[in-house]
Coordinates of C-alpha atoms in Angstrom, one line a residue:
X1481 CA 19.1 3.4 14.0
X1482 CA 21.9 1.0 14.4
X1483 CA 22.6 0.9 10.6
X1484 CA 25.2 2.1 9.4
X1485 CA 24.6 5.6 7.2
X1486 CA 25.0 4.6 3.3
X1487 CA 27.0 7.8 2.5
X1488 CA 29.7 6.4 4.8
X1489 CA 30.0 3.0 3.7
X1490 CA 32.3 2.3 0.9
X1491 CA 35.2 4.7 2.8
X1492 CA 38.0 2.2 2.5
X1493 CA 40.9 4.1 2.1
X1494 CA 42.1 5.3 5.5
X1495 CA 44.5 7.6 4.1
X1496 CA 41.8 9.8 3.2
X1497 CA 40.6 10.0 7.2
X1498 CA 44.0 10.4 8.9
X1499 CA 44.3 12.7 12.1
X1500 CA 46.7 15.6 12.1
X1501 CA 50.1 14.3 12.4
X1502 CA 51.8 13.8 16.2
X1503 CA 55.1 15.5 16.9
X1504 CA 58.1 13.1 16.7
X1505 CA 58.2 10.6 19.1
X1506 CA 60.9 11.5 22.0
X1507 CA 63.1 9.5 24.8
X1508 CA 60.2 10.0 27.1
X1509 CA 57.5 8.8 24.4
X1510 CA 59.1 5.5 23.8
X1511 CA 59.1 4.7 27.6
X1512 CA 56.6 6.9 29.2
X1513 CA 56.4 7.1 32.8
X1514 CA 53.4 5.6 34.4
X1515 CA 51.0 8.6 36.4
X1516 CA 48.9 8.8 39.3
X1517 CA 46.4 6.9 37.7
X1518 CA 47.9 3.6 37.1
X1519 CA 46.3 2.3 39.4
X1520 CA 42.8 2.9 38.6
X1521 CA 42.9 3.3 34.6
X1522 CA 42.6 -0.1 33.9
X1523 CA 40.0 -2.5 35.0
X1524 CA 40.3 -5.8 34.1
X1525 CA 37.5 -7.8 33.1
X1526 CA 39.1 -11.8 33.4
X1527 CA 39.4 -13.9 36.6
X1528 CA 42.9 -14.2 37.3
X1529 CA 42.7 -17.9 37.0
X1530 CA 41.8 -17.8 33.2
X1531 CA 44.7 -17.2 30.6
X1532 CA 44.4 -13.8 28.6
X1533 CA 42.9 -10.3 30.5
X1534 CA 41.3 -7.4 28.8
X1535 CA 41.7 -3.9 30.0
X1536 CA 39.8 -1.2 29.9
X1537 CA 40.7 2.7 29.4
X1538 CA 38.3 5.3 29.7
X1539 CA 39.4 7.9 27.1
X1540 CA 39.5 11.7 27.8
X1541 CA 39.4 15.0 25.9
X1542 CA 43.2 15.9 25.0
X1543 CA 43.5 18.9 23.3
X1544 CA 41.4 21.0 20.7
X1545 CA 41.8 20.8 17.0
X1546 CA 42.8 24.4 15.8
X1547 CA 41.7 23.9 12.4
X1548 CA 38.7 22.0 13.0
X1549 CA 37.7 23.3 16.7
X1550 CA 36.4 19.5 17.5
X1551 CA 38.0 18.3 20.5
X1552 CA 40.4 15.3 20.1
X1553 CA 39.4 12.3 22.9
X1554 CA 41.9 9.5 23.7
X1555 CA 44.8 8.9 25.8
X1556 CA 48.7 10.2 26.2
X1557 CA 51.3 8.1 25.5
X1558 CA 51.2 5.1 28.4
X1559 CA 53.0 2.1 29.7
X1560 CA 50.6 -0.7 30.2
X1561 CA 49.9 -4.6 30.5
X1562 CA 50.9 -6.8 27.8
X1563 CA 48.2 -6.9 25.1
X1564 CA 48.3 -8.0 21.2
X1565 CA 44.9 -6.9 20.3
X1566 CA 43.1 -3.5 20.7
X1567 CA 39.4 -2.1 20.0
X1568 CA 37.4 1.0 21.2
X1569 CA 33.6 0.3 22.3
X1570 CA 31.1 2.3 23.8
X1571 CA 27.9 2.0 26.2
X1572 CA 25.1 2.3 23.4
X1573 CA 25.0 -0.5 20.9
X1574 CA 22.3 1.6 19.0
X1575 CA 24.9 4.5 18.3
X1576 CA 27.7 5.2 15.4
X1577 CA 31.0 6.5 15.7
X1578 CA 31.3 8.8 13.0
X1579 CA 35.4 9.7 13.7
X1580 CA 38.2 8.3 12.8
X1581 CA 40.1 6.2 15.3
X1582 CA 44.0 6.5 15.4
X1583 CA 46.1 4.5 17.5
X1584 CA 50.3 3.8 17.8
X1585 CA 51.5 1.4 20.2
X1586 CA 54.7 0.0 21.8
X1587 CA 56.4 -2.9 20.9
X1588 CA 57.0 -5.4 23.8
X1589 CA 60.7 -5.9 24.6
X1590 CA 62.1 -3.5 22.1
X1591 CA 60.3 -0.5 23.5
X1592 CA 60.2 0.8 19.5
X1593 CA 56.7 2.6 18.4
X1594 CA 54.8 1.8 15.6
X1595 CA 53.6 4.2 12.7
X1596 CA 49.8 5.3 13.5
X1597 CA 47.5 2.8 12.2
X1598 CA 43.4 3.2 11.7
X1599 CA 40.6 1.4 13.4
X1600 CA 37.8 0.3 11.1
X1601 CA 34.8 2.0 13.3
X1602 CA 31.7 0.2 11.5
X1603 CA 31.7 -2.7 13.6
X1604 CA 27.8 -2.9 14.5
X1605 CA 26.4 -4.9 11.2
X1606 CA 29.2 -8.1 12.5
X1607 CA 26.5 -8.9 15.1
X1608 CA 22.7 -9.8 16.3
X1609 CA 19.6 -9.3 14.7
X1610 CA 17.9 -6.1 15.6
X1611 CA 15.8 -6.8 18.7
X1612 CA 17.1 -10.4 19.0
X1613 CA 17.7 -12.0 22.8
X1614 CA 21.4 -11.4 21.9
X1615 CA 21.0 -8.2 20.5
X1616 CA 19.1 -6.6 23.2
X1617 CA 21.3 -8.2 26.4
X1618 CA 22.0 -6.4 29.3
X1619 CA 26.0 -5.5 28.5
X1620 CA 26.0 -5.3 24.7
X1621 CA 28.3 -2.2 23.8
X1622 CA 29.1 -0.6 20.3
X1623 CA 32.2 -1.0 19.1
X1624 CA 34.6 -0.7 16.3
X1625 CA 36.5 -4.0 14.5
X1626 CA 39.2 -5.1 16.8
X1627 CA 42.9 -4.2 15.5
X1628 CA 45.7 -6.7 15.9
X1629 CA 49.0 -4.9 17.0
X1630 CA 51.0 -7.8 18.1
X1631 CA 52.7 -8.1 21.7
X1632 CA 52.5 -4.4 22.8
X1633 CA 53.2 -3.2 26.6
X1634 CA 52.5 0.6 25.6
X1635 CA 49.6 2.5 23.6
X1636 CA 48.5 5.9 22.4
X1637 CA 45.4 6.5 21.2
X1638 CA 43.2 9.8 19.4
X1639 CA 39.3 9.8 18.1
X1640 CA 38.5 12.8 16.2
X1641 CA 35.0 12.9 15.6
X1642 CA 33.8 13.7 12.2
X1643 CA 30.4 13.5 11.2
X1644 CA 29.0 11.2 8.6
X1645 CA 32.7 9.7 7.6
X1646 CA 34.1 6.1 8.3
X1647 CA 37.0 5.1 8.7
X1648 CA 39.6 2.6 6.5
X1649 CA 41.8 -0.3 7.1
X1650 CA 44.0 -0.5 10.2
X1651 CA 47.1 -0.4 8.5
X1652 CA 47.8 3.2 6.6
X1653 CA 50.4 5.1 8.2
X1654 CA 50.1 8.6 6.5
X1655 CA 48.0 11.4 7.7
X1656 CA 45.8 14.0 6.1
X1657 CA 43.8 16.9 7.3
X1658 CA 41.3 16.9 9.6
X1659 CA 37.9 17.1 9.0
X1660 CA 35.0 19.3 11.1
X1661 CA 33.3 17.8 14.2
X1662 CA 32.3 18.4 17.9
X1663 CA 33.2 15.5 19.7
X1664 CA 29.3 15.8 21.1
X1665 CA 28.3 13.6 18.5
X1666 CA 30.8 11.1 19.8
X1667 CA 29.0 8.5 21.7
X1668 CA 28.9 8.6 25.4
X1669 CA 31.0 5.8 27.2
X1670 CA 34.3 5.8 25.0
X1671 CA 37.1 3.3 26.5
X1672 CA 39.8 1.4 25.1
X1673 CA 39.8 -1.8 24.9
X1674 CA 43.2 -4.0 25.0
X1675 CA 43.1 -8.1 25.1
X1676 CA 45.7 -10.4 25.8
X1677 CA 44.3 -13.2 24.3
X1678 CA 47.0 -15.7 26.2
X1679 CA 50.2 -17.2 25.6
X1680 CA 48.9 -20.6 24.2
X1681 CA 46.2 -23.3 23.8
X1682 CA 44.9 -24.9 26.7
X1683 CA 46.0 -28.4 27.2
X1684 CA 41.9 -29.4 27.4
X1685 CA 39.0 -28.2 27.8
X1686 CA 38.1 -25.7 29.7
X1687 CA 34.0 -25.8 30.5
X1688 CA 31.7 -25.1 33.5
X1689 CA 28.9 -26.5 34.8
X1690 CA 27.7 -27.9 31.1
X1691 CA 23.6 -28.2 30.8
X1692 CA 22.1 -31.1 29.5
X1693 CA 20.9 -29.2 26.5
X1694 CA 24.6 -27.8 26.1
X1695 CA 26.5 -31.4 26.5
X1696 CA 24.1 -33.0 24.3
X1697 CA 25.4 -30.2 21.8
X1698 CA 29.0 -30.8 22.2
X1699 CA 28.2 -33.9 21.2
X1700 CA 28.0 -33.4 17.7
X1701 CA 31.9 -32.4 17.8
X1702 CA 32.6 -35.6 19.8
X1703 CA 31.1 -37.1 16.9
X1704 CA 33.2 -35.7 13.8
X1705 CA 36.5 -36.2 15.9
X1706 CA 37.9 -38.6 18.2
X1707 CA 38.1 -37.9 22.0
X1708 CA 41.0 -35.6 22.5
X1709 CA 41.8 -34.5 19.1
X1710 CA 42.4 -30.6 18.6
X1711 CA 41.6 -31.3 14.9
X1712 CA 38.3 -32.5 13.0
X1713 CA 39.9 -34.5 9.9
X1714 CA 39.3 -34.4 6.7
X1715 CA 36.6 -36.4 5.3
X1716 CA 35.8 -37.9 1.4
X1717 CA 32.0 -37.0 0.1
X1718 CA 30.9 -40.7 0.8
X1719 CA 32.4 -40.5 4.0
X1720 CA 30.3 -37.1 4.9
X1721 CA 27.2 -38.1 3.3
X1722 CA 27.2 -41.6 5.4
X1723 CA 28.1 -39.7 8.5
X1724 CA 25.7 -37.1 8.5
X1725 CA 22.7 -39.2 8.1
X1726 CA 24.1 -41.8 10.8
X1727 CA 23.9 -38.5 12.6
X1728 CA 20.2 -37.6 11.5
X1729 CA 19.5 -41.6 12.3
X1730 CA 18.1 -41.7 8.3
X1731 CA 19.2 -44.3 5.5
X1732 CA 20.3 -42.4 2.6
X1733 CA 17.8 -42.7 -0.7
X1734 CA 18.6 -43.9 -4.0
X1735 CA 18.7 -40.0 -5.0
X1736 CA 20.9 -39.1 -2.1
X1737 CA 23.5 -42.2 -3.2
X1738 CA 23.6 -41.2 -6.4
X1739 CA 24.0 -37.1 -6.0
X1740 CA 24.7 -36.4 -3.0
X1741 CA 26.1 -33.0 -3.2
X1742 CA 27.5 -32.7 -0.3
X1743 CA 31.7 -31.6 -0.1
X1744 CA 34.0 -33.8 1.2
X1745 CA 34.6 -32.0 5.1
X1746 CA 37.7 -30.4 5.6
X1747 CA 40.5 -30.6 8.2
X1748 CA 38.6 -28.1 11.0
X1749 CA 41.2 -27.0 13.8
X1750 CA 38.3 -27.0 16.9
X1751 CA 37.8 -24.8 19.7
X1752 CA 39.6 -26.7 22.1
X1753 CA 42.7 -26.7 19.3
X1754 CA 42.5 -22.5 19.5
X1755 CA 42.9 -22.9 23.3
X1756 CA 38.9 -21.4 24.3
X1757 CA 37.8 -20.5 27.5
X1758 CA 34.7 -22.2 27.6
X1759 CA 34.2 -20.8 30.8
X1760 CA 33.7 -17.0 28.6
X1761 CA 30.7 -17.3 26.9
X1762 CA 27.3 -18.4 27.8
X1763 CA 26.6 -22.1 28.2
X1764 CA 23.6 -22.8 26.6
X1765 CA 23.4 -23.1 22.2
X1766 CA 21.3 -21.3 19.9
X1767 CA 20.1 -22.9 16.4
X1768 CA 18.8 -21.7 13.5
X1769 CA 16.8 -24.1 10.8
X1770 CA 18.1 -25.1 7.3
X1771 CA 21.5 -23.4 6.4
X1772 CA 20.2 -22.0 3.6
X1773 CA 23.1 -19.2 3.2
X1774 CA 26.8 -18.6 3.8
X1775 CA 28.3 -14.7 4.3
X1776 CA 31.6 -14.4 3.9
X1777 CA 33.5 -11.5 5.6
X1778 CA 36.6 -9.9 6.9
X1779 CA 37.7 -9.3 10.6
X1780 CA 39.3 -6.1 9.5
X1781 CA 41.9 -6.8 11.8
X1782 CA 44.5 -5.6 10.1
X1783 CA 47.0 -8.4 7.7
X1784 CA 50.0 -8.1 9.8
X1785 CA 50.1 -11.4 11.9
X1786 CA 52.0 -15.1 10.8
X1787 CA 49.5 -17.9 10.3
X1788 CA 50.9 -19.6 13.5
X1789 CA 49.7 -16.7 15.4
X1790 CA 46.3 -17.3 14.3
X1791 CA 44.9 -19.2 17.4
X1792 CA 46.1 -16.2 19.2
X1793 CA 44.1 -13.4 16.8
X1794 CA 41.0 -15.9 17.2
X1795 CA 41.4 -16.1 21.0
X1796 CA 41.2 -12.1 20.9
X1797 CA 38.5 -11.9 18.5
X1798 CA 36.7 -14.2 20.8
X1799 CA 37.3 -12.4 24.5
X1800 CA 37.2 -9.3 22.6
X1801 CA 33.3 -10.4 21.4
X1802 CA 31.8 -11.6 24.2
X1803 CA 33.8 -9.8 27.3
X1804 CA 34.3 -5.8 25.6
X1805 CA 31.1 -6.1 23.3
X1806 CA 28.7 -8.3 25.4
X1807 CA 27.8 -11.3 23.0
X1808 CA 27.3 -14.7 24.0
X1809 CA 30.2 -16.3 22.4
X1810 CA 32.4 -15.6 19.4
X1811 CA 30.0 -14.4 16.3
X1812 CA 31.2 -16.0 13.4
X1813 CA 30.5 -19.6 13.2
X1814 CA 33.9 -20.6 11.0
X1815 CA 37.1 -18.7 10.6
X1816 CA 40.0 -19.3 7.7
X1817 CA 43.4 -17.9 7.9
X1818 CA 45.6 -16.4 5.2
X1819 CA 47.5 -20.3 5.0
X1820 CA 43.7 -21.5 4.5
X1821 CA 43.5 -23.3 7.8
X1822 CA 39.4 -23.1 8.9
X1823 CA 38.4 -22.4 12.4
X1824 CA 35.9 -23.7 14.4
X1825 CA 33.9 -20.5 15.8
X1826 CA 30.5 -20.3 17.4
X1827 CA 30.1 -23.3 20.1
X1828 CA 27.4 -25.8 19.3
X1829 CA 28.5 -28.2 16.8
X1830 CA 30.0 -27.6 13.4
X1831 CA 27.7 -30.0 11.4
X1832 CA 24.2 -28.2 13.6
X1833 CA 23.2 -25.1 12.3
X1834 CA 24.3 -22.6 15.2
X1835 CA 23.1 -19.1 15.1
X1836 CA 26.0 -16.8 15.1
X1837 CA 26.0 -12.8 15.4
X1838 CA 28.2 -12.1 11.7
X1839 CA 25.5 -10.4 9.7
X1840 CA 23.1 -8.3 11.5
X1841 CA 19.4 -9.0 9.8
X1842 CA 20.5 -12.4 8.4
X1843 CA 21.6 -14.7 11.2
X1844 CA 18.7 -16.7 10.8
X1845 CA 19.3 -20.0 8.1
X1846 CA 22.8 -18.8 7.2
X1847 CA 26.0 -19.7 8.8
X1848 CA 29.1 -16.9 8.8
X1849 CA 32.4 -17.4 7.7
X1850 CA 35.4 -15.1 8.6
X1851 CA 38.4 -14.9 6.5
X1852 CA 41.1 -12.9 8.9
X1853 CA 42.5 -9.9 7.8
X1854 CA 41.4 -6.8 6.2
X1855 CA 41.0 -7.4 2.4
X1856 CA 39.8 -3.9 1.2
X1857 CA 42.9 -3.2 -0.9
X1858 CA 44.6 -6.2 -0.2
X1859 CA 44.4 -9.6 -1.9
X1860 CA 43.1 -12.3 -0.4
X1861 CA 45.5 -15.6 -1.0
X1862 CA 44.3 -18.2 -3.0
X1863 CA 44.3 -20.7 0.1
X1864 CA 41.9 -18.9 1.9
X1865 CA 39.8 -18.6 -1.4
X1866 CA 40.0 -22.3 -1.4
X1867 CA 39.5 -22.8 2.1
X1868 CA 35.5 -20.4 2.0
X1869 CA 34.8 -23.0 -0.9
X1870 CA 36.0 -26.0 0.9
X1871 CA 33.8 -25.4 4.2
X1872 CA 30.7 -23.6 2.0
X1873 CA 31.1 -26.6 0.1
X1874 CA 30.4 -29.0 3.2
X1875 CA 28.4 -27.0 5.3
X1876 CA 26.0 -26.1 3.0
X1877 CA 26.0 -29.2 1.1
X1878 CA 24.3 -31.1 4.3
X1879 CA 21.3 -28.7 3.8
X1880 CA 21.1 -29.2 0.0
X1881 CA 22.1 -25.8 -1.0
X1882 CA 24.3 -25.4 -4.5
X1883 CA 27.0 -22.8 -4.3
X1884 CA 25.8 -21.9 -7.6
X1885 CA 22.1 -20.8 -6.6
X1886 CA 20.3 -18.0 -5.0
X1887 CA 18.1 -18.5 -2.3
X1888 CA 15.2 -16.1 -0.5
X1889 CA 15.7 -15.6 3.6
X1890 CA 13.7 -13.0 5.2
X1891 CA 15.5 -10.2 7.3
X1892 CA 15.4 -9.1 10.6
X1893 CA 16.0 -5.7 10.0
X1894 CA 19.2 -3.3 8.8
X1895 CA 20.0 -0.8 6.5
X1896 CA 19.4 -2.2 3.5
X1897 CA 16.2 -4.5 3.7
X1898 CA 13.2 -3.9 6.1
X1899 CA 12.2 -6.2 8.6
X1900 CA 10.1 -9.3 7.7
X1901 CA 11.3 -8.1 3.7
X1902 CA 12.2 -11.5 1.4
X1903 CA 15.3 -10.9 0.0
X1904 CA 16.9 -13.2 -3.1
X1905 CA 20.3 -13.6 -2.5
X1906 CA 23.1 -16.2 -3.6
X1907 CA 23.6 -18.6 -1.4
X1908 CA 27.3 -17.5 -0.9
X1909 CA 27.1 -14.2 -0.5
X1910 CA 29.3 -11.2 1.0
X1911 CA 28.2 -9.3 4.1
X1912 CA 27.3 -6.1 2.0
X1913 CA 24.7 -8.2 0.0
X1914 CA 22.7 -8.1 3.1
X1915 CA 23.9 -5.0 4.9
X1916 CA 25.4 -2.0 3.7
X1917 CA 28.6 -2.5 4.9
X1918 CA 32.8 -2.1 2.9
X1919 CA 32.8 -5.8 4.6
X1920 CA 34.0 -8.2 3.0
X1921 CA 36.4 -6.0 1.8
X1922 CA 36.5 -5.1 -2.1
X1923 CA 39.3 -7.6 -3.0
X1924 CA 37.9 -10.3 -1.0
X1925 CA 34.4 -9.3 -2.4
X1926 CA 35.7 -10.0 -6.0
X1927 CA 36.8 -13.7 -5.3
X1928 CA 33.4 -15.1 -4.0
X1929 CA 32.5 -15.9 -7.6
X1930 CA 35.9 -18.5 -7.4
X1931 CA 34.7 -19.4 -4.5
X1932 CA 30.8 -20.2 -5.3
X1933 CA 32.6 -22.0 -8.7
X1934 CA 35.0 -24.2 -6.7
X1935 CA 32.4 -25.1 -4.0
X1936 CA 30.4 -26.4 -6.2
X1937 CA 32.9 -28.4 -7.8
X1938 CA 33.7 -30.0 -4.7
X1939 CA 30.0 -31.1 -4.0
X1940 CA 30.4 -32.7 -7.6
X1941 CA 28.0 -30.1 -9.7

């Protein structure tokens, strides 16, 4: 089953899932020699035409663990392309990783190597619905969250299997002792995965050849921002409620002018202003009906990046989605940074209800917002609290839907609620209110009551 086993969720603290420690690192492991097979150990996956690359690394059995007698898979210490973001997948979507993932890497242009950092490996529930078109593609891989390491031209990387245990945030240092596995029960297929999501934002568009269906979609964002804008502006609640039913081609009622309940729209940076290929992902859109539901979550990508780097981290998360993992386009439909700046995500419009792949069993009538960072044992910052009300407060607002509330959508399937099961949830709710999942991390967890509170003082409640 792709769920994720209940007696390894809630394993936050990585510390407790470290791999035995390395010996120090040495001249020759800060600059190691490239081998043999340089040439052939990475394939890349982007045209060279297209800013950002990813390579791909098929790991290998290292050595044997004496205390556990599981062999230890991954790669020697190696010189490689330039990447800034990193993730492991493998060829069946349907299997877990039970190991722990533990991976250093090598500054670019100071040649200095990090501490050992974690890889959160229960990835799966940020994706489709269970037997979905999506879900079921030709080319979808599992895959653990992807880990942002910053510039990096060298990597070393160790999976231990372990069976039945998860694995924590992706930035503990210390290690611990290993636990017992055989790495049999690893899934077949392991590679590493490093993106370079590009230097910067492309000066326009990039699209191809656009379907009617698709450029009638784009529309909508034509619509909320004038031609050649990287930025959707800010809008006051008369000004939203007016342009969205101009939109819908309805006059609003006396009920709508007088309680409207719909936020005023926020500054949205689009995906033209984050510099996306559009030539990645597939070209045609998917909607849902009423957004009925919003689920918050975490990339679990680690904390360690400057708010200016954020169009970078969103261009990895992106590549990283659909070219290592085989999804149409980025999964979450919105994204907010730790300076509370929101992210267009998912193509298709950000007033239409897109159907994004953030909370496997409940992409249907919900939208999915990302906060980036991994907020586990970390605080999120007030301005990305603020920001998950601002958009909930809009987005779901247009549907009619009060922070405040609870609502009943049906799920798809997972490992918490059965298929076709009707499920009362709030209508801002974390990922592991619908899957049982550590995401949205337990700090960021605590703060959606703020958030449903604010939101629905912004729609005027």
């Amino acid at each position: 089953m792709r769920g994720i086993l209940a007696s390894s969720i809630g394993v936050t603290c990585a510390a407790a899932l470290a791999l035995p420690l390395a010996p120090p690192a040495t001249a020759a492991d800060a600059r190691p020699a490239p081998t043999a097979e340089a040439a052939t150990r990475a394939a890349v996956t982007a045209r060279p035409d297209v800013p950002g690359s990813t390579q791909s690394l098929p790991l290998r059995p290292l050595t044997r663990d004496r205390a556990s007698g599981a062999d230890v898979l991954g790669l020697a210490p190696r010189a490689v392309r330039p990447f800034s973001l990193l993730g492991v997948v493998w060829d069946d979507p349907a299997a877990e990783l039970h190991g722990r993932v533990q991976v250093r890497t090598r500054e670019a242009g100071t040649g200095a190597w990090s501490d050992w950092r974690y890889v959160e490996t229960h990835y799966a529930d940020h994706g489709a619905d269970p037997g979905s078109a999506e879900g079921t593609a030709d080319g979808v891989r599992g895959a653990t969250a992807p880990l942002w390491v910053g510039e990096s031209d060298g990597v070393e990387i160790r999976v231990l299997p372990e069976p039945g245990e998860g694995v924590g945030e992706g930035e503990v240092t210390g290690v611990d002792e290993p636990g017992a596995g055989d790495h049999s029960v690893l899934p077949p297929g392991l590679r590493l995965e490093l993106v370079d999501p590009g230097d910067e934002a492309l000066e326009g568009p990039r699209t191809g050849v656009m379907s009617a269906e698709a450029t009638a979609a784009s529309a909508a964002n034509s619509a909320l921002a004038p031609l050649g804008t990287l930025e959707i502006p800010e809008l006051d609640g008369e000004q939203t409620r007016q342009e969205y039913l101009t939109l819908r081609g309805t006059e609003p009622t006396e009920q709508q002018r007088a309680k409207p309940y719909i936020g005023p729209r926020p500054a949205i940076v689009t995906r033209r202003g984050w510099g996306a290929d559009e030539s990645l992902r597939e070209k045609r859109f998917v909607y849902t009906g009423k957004v009925k539901a919003a689920f918050v979550h975490h990339t679990a990508s680690g904390n360690n990046y400057k708010c200016s780097q954020a169009p970078s981290l969103i261009r990895g998360f992106y590549r990283y989605h659909v070219r290592s993992l085989g999804w149409r386009d980025i999964g979450y439909n919105f994204l907010v940074d730790k300076c509370g700046r929101i992210y267009e995500g998912r193509a298709g419009g950000v007033a239409k209800p897109v159907k994004g792949a953030h909370t496997m069993g409940f992409n249907t009538d919900t939208t999915g917002i990302a906060v980036i960072g991994s907020y586990g044992s970390k605080k999120p910052s007030s301005s990305a609290v603020k920001a998950v009300a601002r958009i909930t407060a809009w987005k779901l607002g247009l549907h009619g839907m009060n922070p405040r509330a609870k609502t009943y959508l049906k799920s798809a399937g997972g490992n918490l609620y059965r298929k076709g099961k009707k499920v009362r949830l709030n209508v801002i709710s974390g990922h592991r209110d619908g899957f049982n999942t550590s995401c949205p991390g337990g700090k960021l967890y605590k703060k959606l009551g703020t958030a449903r509170s604010k939101a629905a003082r912004y729609q005027g409640r």
